[in-house]
Short mmCIF file of C-alpha atoms in Angstrom, two decimals:
data_model
loop_
_atom_site.label_atom_id
_atom_site.label_comp_id
_atom_site.label_asym_id
_atom_site.label_seq_id
_atom_site.Cartn_x
_atom_site.Cartn_y
_atom_site.Cartn_z
CA MET A 23 0.00 0.00 0.00
CA ASP A 24 1.15 3.54 -0.69
CA THR A 25 0.63 6.63 1.43
CA GLU A 26 -2.54 7.52 -0.46
CA ASP A 27 -4.08 4.27 0.73
CA THR A 28 -3.26 4.98 4.35
CA GLN A 29 -4.13 8.69 4.50
CA VAL A 30 -5.05 9.43 8.12
CA LEU A 31 -7.64 11.87 9.47
CA ALA A 32 -6.72 12.75 13.04
CA LEU A 33 -9.68 13.44 15.33
CA PRO A 34 -8.22 13.72 18.85
CA ARG A 35 -10.92 16.06 20.20
CA SER A 36 -13.68 13.98 18.63
CA ARG A 37 -12.22 10.84 20.19
CA THR A 38 -12.22 12.49 23.62
CA ALA A 39 -15.77 13.78 23.10
CA ASN A 40 -16.92 10.29 22.06
CA GLU A 41 -15.53 8.88 25.31
CA ARG A 42 -17.45 11.52 27.26
CA LEU A 43 -20.60 10.69 25.30
CA HIS A 44 -20.34 6.96 26.04
CA ALA A 45 -19.69 7.64 29.73
CA LEU A 46 -22.94 9.56 30.07
CA ILE A 47 -25.28 8.43 27.26
CA PRO A 48 -26.07 4.77 26.48
CA GLY A 49 -24.66 4.11 23.02
CA GLY A 50 -22.90 7.45 22.94
CA ALA A 51 -25.69 9.09 20.92
CA HIS A 52 -29.41 9.77 21.13
CA THR A 53 -30.07 8.01 17.82
CA TYR A 54 -28.58 4.60 17.03
CA ALA A 55 -27.90 5.62 13.43
CA LYS A 56 -25.62 8.39 14.74
CA GLY A 57 -23.55 6.00 16.88
CA ASP A 58 -19.78 5.84 16.45
CA ASP A 59 -20.15 2.13 15.59
CA GLN A 60 -21.61 3.34 12.28
CA TYR A 61 -18.25 4.90 11.38
CA PRO A 62 -14.71 3.53 10.98
CA ASP A 63 -12.68 3.01 14.14
CA ASN A 64 -11.63 6.36 15.67
CA LEU A 65 -13.16 8.24 12.72
CA ALA A 66 -16.50 9.33 14.13
CA PRO A 67 -16.44 13.13 14.06
CA VAL A 68 -18.33 14.97 16.79
CA ILE A 69 -19.99 18.01 15.24
CA SER A 70 -19.37 21.56 16.39
CA HIS A 71 -21.71 23.39 14.01
CA GLY A 72 -23.15 23.48 10.53
CA GLN A 73 -23.96 26.03 7.85
CA GLY A 74 -25.76 25.16 4.64
CA ALA A 75 -24.41 21.89 3.27
CA HIS A 76 -21.27 21.91 5.44
CA VAL A 77 -20.49 20.87 8.99
CA TRP A 78 -17.41 21.34 11.16
CA ASP A 79 -16.22 18.90 13.80
CA VAL A 80 -14.70 19.80 17.16
CA ASP A 81 -11.25 19.25 15.63
CA GLY A 82 -11.86 22.02 13.09
CA ASN A 83 -12.32 19.80 10.02
CA ARG A 84 -14.93 20.87 7.47
CA TYR A 85 -17.06 18.33 5.60
CA VAL A 86 -19.57 18.35 2.78
CA GLU A 87 -22.46 16.60 4.54
CA TYR A 88 -25.04 14.18 3.16
CA GLY A 89 -28.08 12.71 4.90
CA SER A 90 -28.09 15.78 7.12
CA GLY A 91 -29.83 15.16 10.44
CA LEU A 92 -30.82 11.67 9.24
CA ARG A 93 -32.61 13.27 6.26
CA SER A 94 -34.31 15.94 8.35
CA VAL A 95 -32.27 18.98 7.29
CA SER A 96 -33.26 19.05 3.63
CA LEU A 97 -32.83 22.82 3.19
CA GLY A 98 -29.37 22.93 4.77
CA HIS A 99 -28.29 23.93 8.24
CA ALA A 100 -29.41 27.27 9.70
CA HIS A 101 -31.58 28.05 6.69
CA PRO A 102 -32.26 31.82 6.89
CA ARG A 103 -36.00 31.68 6.24
CA VAL A 104 -36.54 28.94 8.80
CA ILE A 105 -34.33 30.55 11.42
CA GLU A 106 -36.09 33.88 11.00
CA ALA A 107 -39.50 32.24 11.46
CA VAL A 108 -38.25 30.54 14.62
CA ARG A 109 -36.74 33.75 16.00
CA ARG A 110 -40.04 35.58 15.58
CA GLU A 111 -41.72 33.07 17.89
CA LEU A 112 -38.98 32.73 20.51
CA ASP A 113 -39.65 36.16 22.01
CA ARG A 114 -43.39 35.42 22.14
CA GLY A 115 -43.20 32.29 24.31
CA SER A 116 -42.94 28.67 23.24
CA ASN A 117 -45.57 26.74 25.20
CA PHE A 118 -48.82 27.67 26.94
CA VAL A 119 -51.62 26.10 29.00
CA ARG A 120 -53.99 26.43 26.01
CA PRO A 121 -53.44 26.09 22.24
CA SER A 122 -51.59 28.87 20.52
CA ILE A 123 -52.94 30.51 17.38
CA VAL A 124 -49.79 29.16 15.73
CA GLU A 125 -51.25 25.64 16.03
CA VAL A 126 -54.24 26.36 13.82
CA GLU A 127 -52.09 28.30 11.36
CA ALA A 128 -49.66 25.38 11.14
CA ALA A 129 -52.54 22.93 10.63
CA GLU A 130 -54.02 25.09 7.88
CA ARG A 131 -50.64 25.33 6.15
CA PHE A 132 -50.04 21.58 6.40
CA LEU A 133 -53.46 20.64 5.04
CA ALA A 134 -53.07 23.11 2.18
CA THR A 135 -49.73 21.46 1.34
CA VAL A 136 -51.04 17.89 1.76
CA PRO A 137 -54.64 18.27 0.50
CA THR A 138 -55.27 14.49 0.54
CA ALA A 139 -55.52 14.73 4.36
CA GLU A 140 -58.49 16.27 6.19
CA MET A 141 -57.13 16.65 9.72
CA VAL A 142 -53.66 16.74 11.28
CA LYS A 143 -52.11 16.43 14.71
CA PHE A 144 -48.52 17.40 15.46
CA ALA A 145 -45.96 15.67 17.67
CA LYS A 146 -42.19 15.74 18.15
CA ASN A 147 -40.95 12.52 16.54
CA GLY A 148 -41.93 9.98 13.94
CA SER A 149 -42.46 7.07 16.32
CA ASP A 150 -45.18 8.93 18.21
CA ALA A 151 -47.01 9.56 14.95
CA THR A 152 -46.75 6.02 13.55
CA THR A 153 -47.74 4.42 16.85
CA ALA A 154 -50.72 6.78 17.12
CA ALA A 155 -51.74 5.73 13.60
CA VAL A 156 -51.55 2.05 14.58
CA ARG A 157 -53.54 2.63 17.76
CA LEU A 158 -56.16 4.58 15.85
CA ALA A 159 -56.47 1.80 13.26
CA ARG A 160 -56.93 -0.79 15.98
CA ALA A 161 -59.56 1.32 17.69
CA ALA A 162 -61.44 2.02 14.46
CA THR A 163 -61.49 -1.61 13.31
CA GLY A 164 -61.60 -3.41 16.65
CA ARG A 165 -58.83 -5.68 15.35
CA PRO A 166 -55.57 -6.58 17.09
CA ARG A 167 -53.00 -7.29 14.38
CA VAL A 168 -50.66 -4.88 12.60
CA ALA A 169 -49.35 -5.80 9.14
CA LEU A 170 -46.13 -3.98 8.28
CA CYS A 171 -43.95 -4.06 5.21
CA ALA A 172 -41.04 -6.43 5.87
CA ASP A 173 -38.80 -4.69 3.32
CA HIS A 174 -38.75 -1.33 5.07
CA PRO A 175 -36.15 -0.82 7.79
CA PHE A 176 -37.83 1.27 10.47
CA PHE A 177 -41.28 2.34 11.63
CA SER A 178 -41.17 3.10 15.36
CA VAL A 179 -39.28 2.74 18.63
CA ASP A 180 -42.40 1.18 20.11
CA ASP A 181 -42.92 -2.51 20.89
CA TRP A 182 -45.22 -3.33 17.97
CA PHE A 183 -42.28 -2.72 15.60
CA ILE A 184 -39.09 -3.21 17.63
CA GLY A 185 -40.30 -6.69 18.56
CA THR A 186 -39.78 -7.66 14.91
CA THR A 187 -36.09 -6.65 14.90
CA PRO A 188 -32.96 -8.35 16.27
CA MET A 189 -33.08 -5.83 19.16
CA SER A 190 -36.27 -7.29 20.63
CA ALA A 191 -34.94 -7.74 24.19
CA GLY A 192 -37.51 -6.58 26.75
CA ILE A 193 -40.53 -7.04 24.51
CA PRO A 194 -43.03 -9.81 25.42
CA ALA A 195 -43.60 -12.57 22.88
CA SER A 196 -47.35 -11.91 23.12
CA THR A 197 -46.76 -8.43 21.71
CA ASN A 198 -44.59 -9.73 18.87
CA GLU A 199 -47.27 -12.20 17.84
CA LEU A 200 -49.63 -9.36 16.98
CA THR A 201 -47.35 -7.96 14.27
CA VAL A 202 -47.23 -9.72 10.91
CA ALA A 203 -45.36 -8.79 7.74
CA PHE A 204 -45.94 -8.57 4.00
CA PRO A 205 -43.44 -8.08 1.14
CA TYR A 206 -43.30 -4.81 -0.81
CA GLY A 207 -44.64 -4.97 -4.33
CA ASP A 208 -46.39 -8.33 -3.96
CA LEU A 209 -50.16 -7.90 -3.88
CA ALA A 210 -50.85 -11.64 -4.03
CA ALA A 211 -48.74 -12.31 -0.91
CA THR A 212 -50.44 -9.44 0.90
CA GLU A 213 -53.89 -10.72 0.02
CA GLU A 214 -52.88 -14.19 1.21
CA LEU A 215 -51.82 -12.66 4.53
CA LEU A 216 -55.08 -10.76 4.91
CA THR A 217 -57.05 -13.90 4.07
CA ARG A 218 -55.05 -16.01 6.54
CA TYR A 219 -55.82 -13.48 9.29
CA GLU A 220 -59.28 -12.59 7.98
CA GLY A 221 -60.96 -10.07 10.26
CA GLU A 222 -57.86 -9.69 12.47
CA VAL A 223 -55.65 -7.15 10.65
CA ALA A 224 -56.26 -3.56 11.70
CA CYS A 225 -53.91 -1.90 9.24
CA LEU A 226 -51.34 -2.16 6.49
CA ILE A 227 -48.41 0.19 7.19
CA LEU A 228 -45.58 0.83 4.74
CA GLU A 229 -43.41 3.44 3.13
CA PRO A 230 -45.14 4.12 -0.20
CA ALA A 231 -41.75 4.10 -1.97
CA THR A 232 -38.10 3.63 -1.07
CA HIS A 233 -35.09 2.80 -3.25
CA SER A 234 -37.22 1.78 -6.22
CA GLU A 235 -40.43 3.05 -7.74
CA PRO A 236 -43.64 1.22 -6.79
CA PRO A 237 -44.55 -1.41 -9.39
CA PRO A 238 -47.30 -0.15 -11.72
CA GLY A 239 -50.64 -0.36 -9.99
CA TYR A 240 -49.15 -1.54 -6.70
CA LEU A 241 -50.24 1.30 -4.41
CA ALA A 242 -53.70 1.42 -5.99
CA GLY A 243 -53.87 -2.34 -5.52
CA LEU A 244 -53.03 -2.00 -1.84
CA ARG A 245 -55.73 0.64 -1.53
CA ALA A 246 -58.23 -1.81 -3.02
CA LEU A 247 -57.03 -4.67 -0.78
CA ALA A 248 -57.40 -2.54 2.35
CA ASP A 249 -60.91 -1.55 1.33
CA ARG A 250 -61.91 -5.12 0.50
CA HIS A 251 -60.60 -6.52 3.78
CA GLY A 252 -61.78 -3.62 5.94
CA CYS A 253 -58.37 -2.51 7.24
CA VAL A 254 -56.75 0.91 7.44
CA LEU A 255 -54.05 1.86 4.90
CA ILE A 256 -51.21 3.86 6.50
CA PHE A 257 -48.43 5.52 4.51
CA ASP A 258 -45.27 6.25 6.51
CA GLU A 259 -44.11 9.39 4.70
CA MET A 260 -41.32 10.28 7.10
CA ILE A 261 -38.83 10.08 4.24
CA THR A 262 -41.00 10.48 1.14
CA GLY A 263 -42.74 13.55 2.57
CA PHE A 264 -41.49 16.61 0.66
CA ARG A 265 -38.63 14.69 -1.01
CA TRP A 266 -41.04 12.96 -3.44
CA SER A 267 -43.33 15.98 -3.73
CA GLU A 268 -44.51 18.72 -1.40
CA ALA A 269 -47.52 16.48 -0.67
CA GLY A 270 -45.37 13.38 -0.31
CA ALA A 271 -45.60 10.16 -2.27
CA GLN A 272 -49.39 10.24 -2.03
CA GLY A 273 -49.33 13.54 -3.88
CA LEU A 274 -46.97 12.19 -6.54
CA TYR A 275 -48.62 8.82 -7.17
CA GLY A 276 -52.22 9.87 -6.59
CA VAL A 277 -53.14 7.12 -4.14
CA VAL A 278 -54.77 8.38 -0.94
CA PRO A 279 -54.11 6.48 2.30
CA ASP A 280 -56.48 6.55 5.24
CA LEU A 281 -53.71 7.86 7.50
CA SER A 282 -50.20 9.13 6.85
CA THR A 283 -47.29 10.24 8.97
CA PHE A 284 -44.76 12.97 8.23
CA GLY A 285 -41.54 14.14 9.89
CA LYS A 286 -37.89 14.42 8.86
CA ALA A 287 -37.93 17.28 6.33
CA LEU A 288 -41.01 18.88 7.90
CA GLY A 289 -39.02 20.96 10.41
CA ASN A 290 -35.58 21.23 8.73
CA GLY A 291 -34.02 19.87 11.91
CA PHE A 292 -36.52 21.28 14.38
CA ALA A 293 -38.50 18.61 16.21
CA VAL A 294 -41.92 18.25 14.60
CA SER A 295 -43.87 15.36 13.13
CA ALA A 296 -47.44 14.93 11.98
CA LEU A 297 -50.21 12.37 11.84
CA ALA A 298 -52.75 13.22 9.15
CA GLY A 299 -55.71 11.55 7.51
CA ARG A 300 -59.42 11.04 7.08
CA ARG A 301 -61.64 13.16 9.28
CA ASP A 302 -63.83 10.26 10.44
CA LEU A 303 -60.77 8.38 11.69
CA MET A 304 -58.92 11.32 13.16
CA GLU A 305 -62.02 12.55 15.02
CA LEU A 306 -61.97 9.33 17.06
CA GLY A 307 -59.07 10.95 18.89
CA GLY A 308 -61.06 14.11 19.44
CA LEU A 309 -64.09 15.31 21.40
CA ARG A 310 -66.78 15.58 18.73
CA HIS A 311 -68.08 12.03 18.59
CA SER A 312 -70.15 9.74 20.80
CA GLY A 313 -67.94 6.64 20.81
CA ASP A 314 -65.05 5.47 22.94
CA ARG A 315 -62.24 8.00 23.04
CA VAL A 316 -58.88 7.10 21.49
CA PHE A 317 -55.75 8.39 23.20
CA LEU A 318 -54.35 9.59 19.90
CA LEU A 319 -51.51 12.01 20.60
CA SER A 320 -51.01 14.12 23.69
CA THR A 321 -47.54 15.62 24.02
CA THR A 322 -46.51 18.49 26.25
CA HIS A 323 -44.10 19.81 23.64
CA GLY A 324 -45.97 18.71 20.52
CA ALA A 325 -47.12 22.23 19.72
CA GLU A 326 -43.98 24.18 20.61
CA THR A 327 -44.56 27.38 18.71
CA HIS A 328 -41.09 27.78 17.23
CA SER A 329 -41.07 24.23 15.81
CA LEU A 330 -44.45 24.78 14.17
CA ALA A 331 -43.18 28.09 12.79
CA ALA A 332 -40.20 26.21 11.35
CA ALA A 333 -42.57 23.72 9.71
CA MET A 334 -44.61 26.49 8.12
CA ALA A 335 -41.46 28.15 6.78
CA VAL A 336 -40.21 24.84 5.39
CA GLN A 337 -43.48 24.19 3.55
CA ALA A 338 -43.57 27.71 2.13
CA THR A 339 -39.97 27.40 0.96
CA TYR A 340 -40.59 24.05 -0.73
CA VAL A 341 -43.62 25.32 -2.61
CA GLU A 342 -42.32 28.76 -3.57
CA GLU A 343 -38.75 27.79 -4.44
CA GLY A 344 -39.32 24.41 -6.06
CA VAL A 345 -37.08 22.64 -3.56
CA THR A 346 -38.17 19.11 -4.50
CA ALA A 347 -37.11 19.70 -8.11
CA ARG A 348 -33.75 21.07 -6.95
CA LEU A 349 -33.16 17.99 -4.76
CA HIS A 350 -33.76 15.80 -7.79
CA THR A 351 -31.42 17.85 -9.98
CA LEU A 352 -28.61 17.72 -7.43
CA GLY A 353 -29.13 14.03 -6.79
CA GLU A 354 -29.08 13.22 -10.49
CA ARG A 355 -25.76 15.07 -10.90
CA LEU A 356 -24.28 13.21 -7.92
CA ALA A 357 -25.54 9.78 -8.99
CA ALA A 358 -24.28 10.23 -12.54
CA GLY A 359 -20.85 11.37 -11.33
CA VAL A 360 -20.44 8.55 -8.83
CA ARG A 361 -21.54 5.91 -11.31
CA GLU A 362 -19.17 7.25 -13.95
CA VAL A 363 -16.06 7.24 -11.76
CA ALA A 364 -16.95 3.89 -10.18
CA ALA A 365 -17.31 2.29 -13.59
CA GLY A 366 -14.13 3.96 -14.85
CA LEU A 367 -12.12 2.56 -11.96
CA GLY A 368 -13.58 -0.90 -12.27
CA VAL A 369 -15.85 -0.93 -9.23
CA GLY A 370 -19.16 -0.07 -10.86
CA ASP A 371 -20.58 -3.45 -9.85
CA HIS A 372 -19.39 -3.03 -6.25
CA LEU A 373 -20.18 0.59 -5.35
CA VAL A 374 -23.85 0.82 -6.29
CA VAL A 375 -25.94 4.00 -6.05
CA ARG A 376 -29.62 3.34 -5.47
CA GLY A 377 -32.83 5.23 -4.88
CA ARG A 378 -34.76 8.23 -6.08
CA ALA A 379 -32.46 11.13 -6.94
CA SER A 380 -33.72 13.08 -3.92
CA ASN A 381 -33.00 10.17 -1.57
CA LEU A 382 -29.86 8.34 -2.74
CA VAL A 383 -28.11 5.62 -0.79
CA PHE A 384 -25.13 3.48 -1.73
CA ALA A 385 -24.34 -0.20 -1.34
CA THR A 386 -20.81 -1.57 -0.94
CA LEU A 387 -20.45 -5.08 -2.36
CA ASP A 388 -17.52 -7.46 -1.99
CA GLU A 389 -15.70 -9.49 -4.64
CA HIS A 390 -18.66 -11.92 -4.68
CA GLY A 391 -21.25 -9.17 -5.09
CA GLN A 392 -22.49 -9.51 -1.49
CA PRO A 393 -23.15 -6.55 0.84
CA SER A 394 -20.02 -5.89 2.88
CA GLN A 395 -19.54 -3.84 6.03
CA ARG A 396 -15.77 -4.12 5.57
CA TYR A 397 -15.87 -2.51 2.13
CA ARG A 398 -18.26 0.10 3.50
CA THR A 399 -15.64 0.87 6.16
CA LEU A 400 -12.91 1.25 3.55
CA PHE A 401 -15.13 3.55 1.49
CA LEU A 402 -16.19 5.72 4.44
CA ARG A 403 -12.56 6.12 5.57
CA ARG A 404 -11.62 7.57 2.21
CA LEU A 405 -14.65 9.86 2.10
CA LEU A 406 -13.90 11.25 5.56
CA ALA A 407 -10.25 11.81 4.65
CA GLY A 408 -11.43 13.82 1.65
CA GLY A 409 -13.79 15.99 3.69
CA VAL A 410 -17.04 14.20 2.82
CA LEU A 411 -19.37 13.01 5.61
CA ALA A 412 -21.69 10.62 3.82
CA PRO A 413 -23.40 7.71 5.55
CA SER A 414 -25.69 8.01 2.52
CA PHE A 415 -25.82 10.21 -0.58
CA VAL A 416 -29.05 11.94 0.47
CA VAL A 417 -28.77 15.54 -0.76
CA SER A 418 -29.90 18.82 0.74
CA SER A 419 -30.89 21.82 -1.36
CA ALA A 420 -27.98 23.79 0.13
CA LEU A 421 -25.44 21.75 -1.84
CA THR A 422 -23.80 23.49 -4.78
CA GLU A 423 -22.58 21.98 -8.02
CA ALA A 424 -19.05 22.56 -6.70
CA ASP A 425 -19.89 20.49 -3.60
CA ILE A 426 -21.15 17.69 -5.82
CA ASP A 427 -18.08 17.84 -8.04
CA HIS A 428 -15.78 17.73 -5.01
CA THR A 429 -17.68 14.74 -3.70
CA VAL A 430 -17.27 12.91 -6.99
CA GLU A 431 -13.52 13.61 -6.93
CA VAL A 432 -13.25 12.13 -3.44
CA VAL A 433 -15.37 9.15 -4.48
CA ALA A 434 -12.95 8.57 -7.36
CA GLN A 435 -10.04 8.45 -4.90
CA ALA A 436 -11.99 6.00 -2.75
CA CYS A 437 -12.81 3.84 -5.77
CA ALA A 438 -9.12 3.54 -6.63
CA VAL A 439 -8.47 2.09 -3.17
CA TYR A 440 -11.61 -0.05 -3.43
CA ARG A 441 -10.24 -1.59 -6.64
CA LYS A 442 -6.93 -2.43 -4.95
CA ALA A 443 -8.76 -4.11 -2.07
CA LEU A 444 -10.89 -6.13 -4.49
CA ASP A 445 -7.77 -7.24 -6.36
CA ALA A 446 -6.28 -8.34 -3.05
CA THR A 447 -9.61 -10.08 -2.19
CA ASP A 448 -9.20 -8.71 1.32
CA PRO A 449 -9.93 -5.13 2.43
CA THR A 450 -8.52 -5.70 5.94
CA PRO A 451 -5.23 -3.79 5.39
CA TRP A 452 -7.25 -0.69 4.51
CA LEU A 453 -9.64 -0.79 7.50
CA ALA A 454 -7.29 0.31 10.32
CA GLY A 455 -9.64 -1.22 12.90
CA ARG A 456 -13.00 -2.92 13.28
CA PRO A 457 -15.61 -2.70 10.51
CA VAL A 458 -18.67 -0.49 10.84
CA LYS A 459 -21.67 -2.34 12.23
CA PRO A 460 -25.35 -2.61 11.29
CA VAL A 461 -27.73 -0.68 13.54
CA PHE A 462 -30.03 -3.62 14.18
CA ARG A 463 -28.08 -6.48 15.73
CA ARG A 464 -28.70 -8.67 18.76
CA LEU A 465 -25.35 -8.16 20.55
CA ALA A 466 -23.48 -4.92 21.19
#
C-alpha cells in the first residue's frame, strides 16, 4: 500500500468527546444511526456546528455533509428563512396552558400542502405519529394485528415494531405475535396474509416508496385490498414527505391512504412530526363524537410554537422555491458522477448507487457481489479523509454543483483504493480497525 491508501484523518478532540458521550449516554448518541459504531474506528467526528451543506467537527475539520440530520435537514443547516420564522416566535413564548394561534395556522398550512388529508395532529418525533396511527387503526377496526412491510427498515421505537427486529430484548412474545409482515410490491402475498388473518388485521403500514419506484398499480392495488378486507391503509411518509413531492408520495402517485405520517424534512431539523388523515378516523381521537375515546396524541411539547413556525417556513420554501425539483437535480448530478467514476475505476458493480435522486443511498459489495460492512468501512474512511461526511448520498438543497463535483472527486479516490482491495480479495489492510456495524443487531 502507498501513502494515499493509508491517508489518516486525526480526530483527537472527537475521540475524547466520544468517550465523554459513552460515559454519560447509552450508546454514545441519542439516535442509534448516529452511533460511532456506524463509522470507521476512531473516525467518528463529533460536530461543532453546521452552515448550509457543510459541517465542522470539534477538531476544526470541514465536511460536505449528506443525509443531514438523518434526512431531516433538507434545506441545509441554519436556513435563513426557517431561522427567522423561529426567532419571531422565541420572544413570544414557546408553550402555553392552552393552544396557541400558531397551532391552527400550522394545521391550515399543512393541510393546504397535503390536501389528501383532512385533519392533522402534530408531535415531536416519527415514532409517536406512527404508533398513534396504529392505535387509531386498531380502535377504528376493533382488530388486534398490525401488518407492516417487511422490506422497510424502520417504523417506530415502540414494541409493535421493535419486537420484529434483532433488538427485541424486553418485549413480550405476546406483543410480537400481533405484528405480521408482508413483502413490498407483492399484492398476491399481501392478500394471502389478509385472508389467513381474515378479520384480524387492523392496518397495512408501509413506506409508499423507497429505493425503487412502486410497481405499476401496486399502491392502488393495496388501496383496493385494504378496502376489500376492511383494514386501514397507513403511509409512513417520514422520508417520502417533501422529497417525493410537497404532498409526499401520495401527492406524486395519486393514491390516498387513510392515514399518513410525516416528519424528517417537515421541520428542517426542528422537532416536529405529523399524523394526518381522514376526518372520520382522526375525530376518534377528538371530542366531537359519541364513541369510545382514542388516546391519539397528547404531548406536552408537541405544539412548541417555534417548531411549528419552522414547519410552516419549510413548507412555504418548498412550494415557492421548487425545492423538491432542486433535490432531484442535485441528486441526479451526484448519482451520474459517482456511477461514472466507479465504472471507470472498475468498481461499478461493487459501489452501487440506489434510490430516487432526492433520496440516494449506496451499497458496498464485496468481490462476490455480497453486501459488505468491511468494504463500507474502507469507502467511508476515504470519504472522511477527503472531507465528505456521507453515511448516505441523500442531498440537501444547500449543496452546490461545486460540492457535488468535489464529492465525486473524493469518491474517485476512494474507488481507486476499493479496486486495490478487491484485487487483493481482502480489504482488511485498509480498514485500520473494526468494521462499521449494522444498527439492528442482537449483541453490542
